Amino acid sequence: MNGVETRYDAVVFDNDGVLTYPTDESVLTEASRRAFAGFDIDPDPSDLRSLVDELSVETVRTLTDRYKLDADEFWRRHEAERTALQLEAIRDGEKPLYDDVGTLADLAVPTAIVSNNQHATVEYIVAEYGLETMFEAYYGRKPTLRGLERRKPDPSYLETALNVLDVDSALYVGDSRVDIAAARAAGVDSAFINRPHRCDYRLDIQPTYQLDTLAAIHGLQTQ
């Protein structure tokens, strides 16, 4: 066994920016525009931007109050539009797997995915890229405001994965401060992967490890 397998009972991964390339922000903005269009509303561009940069239950409620929409109904449509456009991007080759994902295939401990993306999007990624045998469980947010509220840094979905895997110790691998914060809240170690899109990223919370590639997970004992 290598370092990670002697130290941890499981390894859990974020998806976007870790396993697959991040979704282009233009796709997310277009999904928000389509969600509003479904209610015959042409929103201010700054409001569309806030659903990317400042996404939260509070943001959704503020905007739906402003445009006199039912928050739950709007959010269900919004999540459906985001999923649909991301699936289209995947099929068009715009959201591929990173080349080093294959190095995870020989890990001798259980693995899972916990993402802030929609569960339907994560589910499609697993099926489209044939990852079913690599990951024993995978979770994304439910298409409800409660699901949005439970996004990382809330540890809820990570804790669910750990309970399903039935492990005592785990490593969570992510590419953002919310991943590291969620791991800390769940009481597990964390690894920050410094992908190219994070070259200027300011990480204001200390992870257990920093990685340049997923392949480096196998050598954690030497770090």
CSV table of C-alpha atoms in Angstrom, one decimal:
chain,number,residue,atom,x,y,z
A,1,MET,CA,0.0,0.0,0.0
A,2,ASN,CA,1.1,3.6,-0.6
A,3,GLY,CA,1.0,6.5,1.7
A,4,VAL,CA,-2.7,7.6,1.3
A,5,GLU,CA,-3.9,4.0,1.8
A,6,THR,CA,-2.0,3.4,5.0
A,7,ARG,CA,-3.1,6.8,6.4
A,8,TYR,CA,-6.8,6.9,5.4
A,9,ASP,CA,-9.8,4.6,5.1
A,10,ALA,CA,-11.2,6.5,2.1
A,11,VAL,CA,-10.6,9.4,-0.2
A,12,VAL,CA,-13.4,11.7,-1.3
A,13,PHE,CA,-13.1,14.2,-4.2
A,14,ASP,CA,-14.7,17.4,-5.3
A,15,ASN,CA,-15.7,17.3,-8.9
A,16,ASP,CA,-15.5,20.7,-10.7
A,17,GLY,CA,-11.8,21.7,-11.0
A,18,VAL,CA,-10.7,18.4,-9.5
A,19,LEU,CA,-12.0,15.6,-11.7
A,20,THR,CA,-13.6,17.6,-14.5
A,21,TYR,CA,-12.7,21.0,-15.9
A,22,PRO,CA,-14.8,23.8,-14.3
A,23,THR,CA,-18.0,24.8,-16.1
A,24,ASP,CA,-17.5,28.0,-18.1
A,25,GLU,CA,-19.1,30.9,-16.4
A,26,SER,CA,-20.9,31.9,-19.6
A,27,VAL,CA,-22.8,28.5,-19.4
A,28,LEU,CA,-23.9,29.3,-15.8
A,29,THR,CA,-25.0,32.8,-16.7
A,30,GLU,CA,-27.0,31.6,-19.7
A,31,ALA,CA,-28.7,29.0,-17.5
A,32,SER,CA,-29.8,31.8,-15.1
A,33,ARG,CA,-31.0,33.9,-18.1
A,34,ARG,CA,-33.1,31.0,-19.4
A,35,ALA,CA,-34.6,30.4,-15.9
A,36,PHE,CA,-35.8,34.0,-15.8
A,37,ALA,CA,-37.0,33.8,-19.4
A,38,GLY,CA,-39.2,30.9,-18.4
A,39,PHE,CA,-41.2,33.5,-16.4
A,40,ASP,CA,-41.1,36.1,-19.2
A,41,ILE,CA,-38.5,38.2,-17.3
A,42,ASP,CA,-35.5,39.9,-18.8
A,43,PRO,CA,-33.3,40.5,-15.7
A,44,ASP,CA,-30.6,43.1,-15.1
A,45,PRO,CA,-27.2,41.6,-16.1
A,46,SER,CA,-25.9,42.3,-12.6
A,47,ASP,CA,-28.6,40.1,-11.2
A,48,LEU,CA,-27.5,37.3,-13.5
A,49,ARG,CA,-24.0,37.9,-12.4
A,50,SER,CA,-25.0,37.6,-8.7
A,51,LEU,CA,-26.3,34.1,-9.3
A,52,VAL,CA,-22.7,33.1,-10.3
A,53,ASP,CA,-20.6,35.2,-8.0
A,54,GLU,CA,-22.8,35.4,-4.9
A,55,LEU,CA,-24.9,32.3,-5.1
A,56,SER,CA,-26.8,31.7,-1.9
A,57,VAL,CA,-30.3,31.1,-0.6
A,58,GLU,CA,-30.3,34.8,0.4
A,59,THR,CA,-29.4,35.9,-3.2
A,60,VAL,CA,-32.1,33.7,-4.6
A,61,ARG,CA,-34.7,35.1,-2.2
A,62,THR,CA,-33.6,38.7,-2.8
A,63,LEU,CA,-33.9,38.3,-6.6
A,64,THR,CA,-37.2,36.4,-6.5
A,65,ASP,CA,-38.7,39.1,-4.2
A,66,ARG,CA,-37.4,41.8,-6.6
A,67,TYR,CA,-39.0,40.1,-9.7
A,68,LYS,CA,-42.1,38.9,-7.7
A,69,LEU,CA,-41.4,35.2,-8.3
A,70,ASP,CA,-42.0,32.2,-6.1
A,71,ALA,CA,-38.5,31.3,-4.8
A,72,ASP,CA,-38.9,27.6,-4.8
A,73,GLU,CA,-40.5,27.5,-8.2
A,74,PHE,CA,-37.8,29.7,-9.7
A,75,TRP,CA,-35.0,27.7,-8.2
A,76,ARG,CA,-36.3,24.4,-9.5
A,77,ARG,CA,-36.3,25.8,-13.0
A,78,HIS,CA,-32.9,27.4,-12.5
A,79,GLU,CA,-31.4,24.0,-11.4
A,80,ALA,CA,-33.0,22.3,-14.4
A,81,GLU,CA,-31.5,24.9,-16.8
A,82,ARG,CA,-28.0,24.6,-15.2
A,83,THR,CA,-28.1,20.9,-15.4
A,84,ALA,CA,-29.3,20.9,-19.0
A,85,LEU,CA,-26.7,23.3,-20.2
A,86,GLN,CA,-23.9,21.6,-18.4
A,87,LEU,CA,-24.9,18.2,-19.9
A,88,GLU,CA,-24.8,19.8,-23.3
A,89,ALA,CA,-21.3,21.2,-22.6
A,90,ILE,CA,-20.1,17.8,-21.5
A,91,ARG,CA,-21.5,16.2,-24.7
A,92,ASP,CA,-19.8,18.9,-26.8
A,93,GLY,CA,-16.4,18.2,-25.1
A,94,GLU,CA,-16.3,21.5,-23.2
A,95,LYS,CA,-16.1,19.9,-19.7
A,96,PRO,CA,-13.7,17.0,-20.0
A,97,LEU,CA,-12.0,14.9,-17.3
A,98,TYR,CA,-8.5,15.9,-16.3
A,99,ASP,CA,-5.8,13.6,-17.7
A,100,ASP,CA,-4.7,12.5,-14.2
A,101,VAL,CA,-8.1,11.1,-13.1
A,102,GLY,CA,-7.0,7.7,-14.4
A,103,THR,CA,-4.3,7.5,-11.7
A,104,LEU,CA,-7.1,7.1,-9.1
A,105,ALA,CA,-8.2,3.7,-10.5
A,106,ASP,CA,-5.7,1.7,-8.5
A,107,LEU,CA,-6.5,3.3,-5.1
A,108,ALA,CA,-7.1,0.4,-2.6
A,109,VAL,CA,-9.5,2.3,-0.4
A,110,PRO,CA,-13.1,3.4,-1.1
A,111,THR,CA,-13.6,6.6,-3.0
A,112,ALA,CA,-16.5,9.0,-3.5
A,113,ILE,CA,-17.4,12.4,-5.0
A,114,VAL,CA,-19.0,15.3,-3.1
A,115,SER,CA,-19.7,18.3,-5.3
A,116,ASN,CA,-21.5,21.6,-5.0
A,117,ASN,CA,-22.8,21.0,-8.5
A,118,GLN,CA,-26.3,19.6,-9.0
A,119,HIS,CA,-26.6,15.9,-8.3
A,120,ALA,CA,-28.1,15.3,-11.7
A,121,THR,CA,-25.0,16.8,-13.3
A,122,VAL,CA,-22.6,14.7,-11.2
A,123,GLU,CA,-24.7,11.6,-11.9
A,124,TYR,CA,-24.4,12.3,-15.7
A,125,ILE,CA,-20.6,12.9,-15.4
A,126,VAL,CA,-20.1,9.5,-13.6
A,127,ALA,CA,-22.1,7.7,-16.3
A,128,GLU,CA,-20.7,9.6,-19.3
A,129,TYR,CA,-17.1,9.1,-18.3
A,130,GLY,CA,-17.6,5.5,-17.1
A,131,LEU,CA,-16.6,6.3,-13.5
A,132,GLU,CA,-19.0,3.9,-11.8
A,133,THR,CA,-16.3,1.4,-11.0
A,134,MET,CA,-13.9,4.1,-9.7
A,135,PHE,CA,-16.3,5.8,-7.2
A,136,GLU,CA,-18.5,3.9,-4.7
A,137,ALA,CA,-20.7,6.9,-4.0
A,138,TYR,CA,-21.3,10.4,-5.4
A,139,TYR,CA,-23.3,13.4,-4.2
A,140,GLY,CA,-24.3,16.8,-5.5
A,141,ARG,CA,-26.8,19.3,-4.3
A,142,LYS,CA,-30.5,18.5,-4.5
A,143,PRO,CA,-32.5,20.9,-6.8
A,144,THR,CA,-34.1,22.7,-3.8
A,145,LEU,CA,-33.3,25.8,-1.7
A,146,ARG,CA,-32.5,23.4,1.1
A,147,GLY,CA,-30.1,21.6,-1.2
A,148,LEU,CA,-28.5,25.0,-2.0
A,149,GLU,CA,-28.2,25.8,1.7
A,150,ARG,CA,-26.3,22.5,2.3
A,151,ARG,CA,-23.6,23.3,-0.2
A,152,LYS,CA,-20.0,23.4,1.1
A,153,PRO,CA,-18.6,24.8,3.3
A,154,ASP,CA,-21.6,23.1,5.0
A,155,PRO,CA,-20.3,19.5,5.6
A,156,SER,CA,-23.7,17.8,5.2
A,157,TYR,CA,-23.1,16.1,1.9
A,158,LEU,CA,-19.5,15.1,2.8
A,159,GLU,CA,-20.7,13.7,6.1
A,160,THR,CA,-23.4,11.7,4.2
A,161,ALA,CA,-20.7,10.2,1.9
A,162,LEU,CA,-18.5,9.3,4.9
A,163,ASN,CA,-21.4,7.6,6.6
A,164,VAL,CA,-22.3,5.6,3.5
A,165,LEU,CA,-18.7,4.5,3.1
A,166,ASP,CA,-18.7,3.6,6.8
A,167,VAL,CA,-15.1,4.8,7.4
A,168,ASP,CA,-13.3,6.2,10.4
A,169,SER,CA,-10.8,8.5,8.6
A,170,ALA,CA,-10.8,10.1,5.2
A,171,LEU,CA,-9.1,12.6,3.0
A,172,TYR,CA,-11.1,15.2,1.0
A,173,VAL,CA,-9.5,16.6,-2.1
A,174,GLY,CA,-10.8,19.9,-3.5
A,175,ASP,CA,-9.7,23.1,-5.3
A,176,SER,CA,-11.3,25.8,-3.2
A,177,ARG,CA,-11.5,27.2,0.3
A,178,VAL,CA,-15.0,25.9,0.8
A,179,ASP,CA,-13.7,22.3,0.2
A,180,ILE,CA,-11.0,22.8,2.9
A,181,ALA,CA,-13.6,24.3,5.3
A,182,ALA,CA,-16.1,21.5,4.7
A,183,ALA,CA,-13.4,18.9,5.4
A,184,ARG,CA,-12.4,20.7,8.6
A,185,ALA,CA,-16.1,20.9,9.7
A,186,ALA,CA,-16.5,17.2,9.0
A,187,GLY,CA,-13.4,16.4,11.0
A,188,VAL,CA,-11.3,15.0,8.1
A,189,ASP,CA,-8.0,15.9,6.5
A,190,SER,CA,-7.9,17.9,3.3
A,191,ALA,CA,-5.8,18.3,0.1
A,192,PHE,CA,-5.9,21.3,-2.1
A,193,ILE,CA,-5.1,20.6,-5.7
A,194,ASN,CA,-3.6,23.6,-7.4
A,195,ARG,CA,-5.0,23.3,-10.9
A,196,PRO,CA,-4.1,25.9,-13.6
A,197,HIS,CA,-7.3,27.8,-13.1
A,198,ARG,CA,-6.2,28.4,-9.5
A,199,CYS,CA,-2.8,29.9,-10.3
A,200,ASP,CA,-3.8,33.3,-8.7
A,201,TYR,CA,-6.2,31.8,-6.1
A,202,ARG,CA,-5.8,33.1,-2.6
A,203,LEU,CA,-6.3,30.2,-0.2
A,204,ASP,CA,-7.1,31.7,3.2
A,205,ILE,CA,-7.5,28.4,5.1
A,206,GLN,CA,-4.7,25.8,5.5
A,207,PRO,CA,-5.2,22.4,4.0
A,208,THR,CA,-3.5,19.3,5.3
A,209,TYR,CA,-1.7,18.9,1.9
A,210,GLN,CA,-1.2,20.8,-1.3
A,211,LEU,CA,-1.0,18.9,-4.6
A,212,ASP,CA,-0.2,19.8,-8.2
A,213,THR,CA,-1.7,16.6,-9.6
A,214,LEU,CA,-4.0,13.8,-8.5
A,215,ALA,CA,-1.2,11.4,-9.1
A,216,ALA,CA,0.6,13.0,-6.1
A,217,ILE,CA,-2.0,11.5,-3.8
A,218,HIS,CA,-0.1,8.2,-4.0
A,219,GLY,CA,2.9,9.8,-2.4
A,220,LEU,CA,1.4,11.7,0.5
A,221,GLN,CA,3.6,9.9,3.1
A,222,THR,CA,6.6,11.7,1.7
A,223,GLN,CA,5.1,15.2,1.9
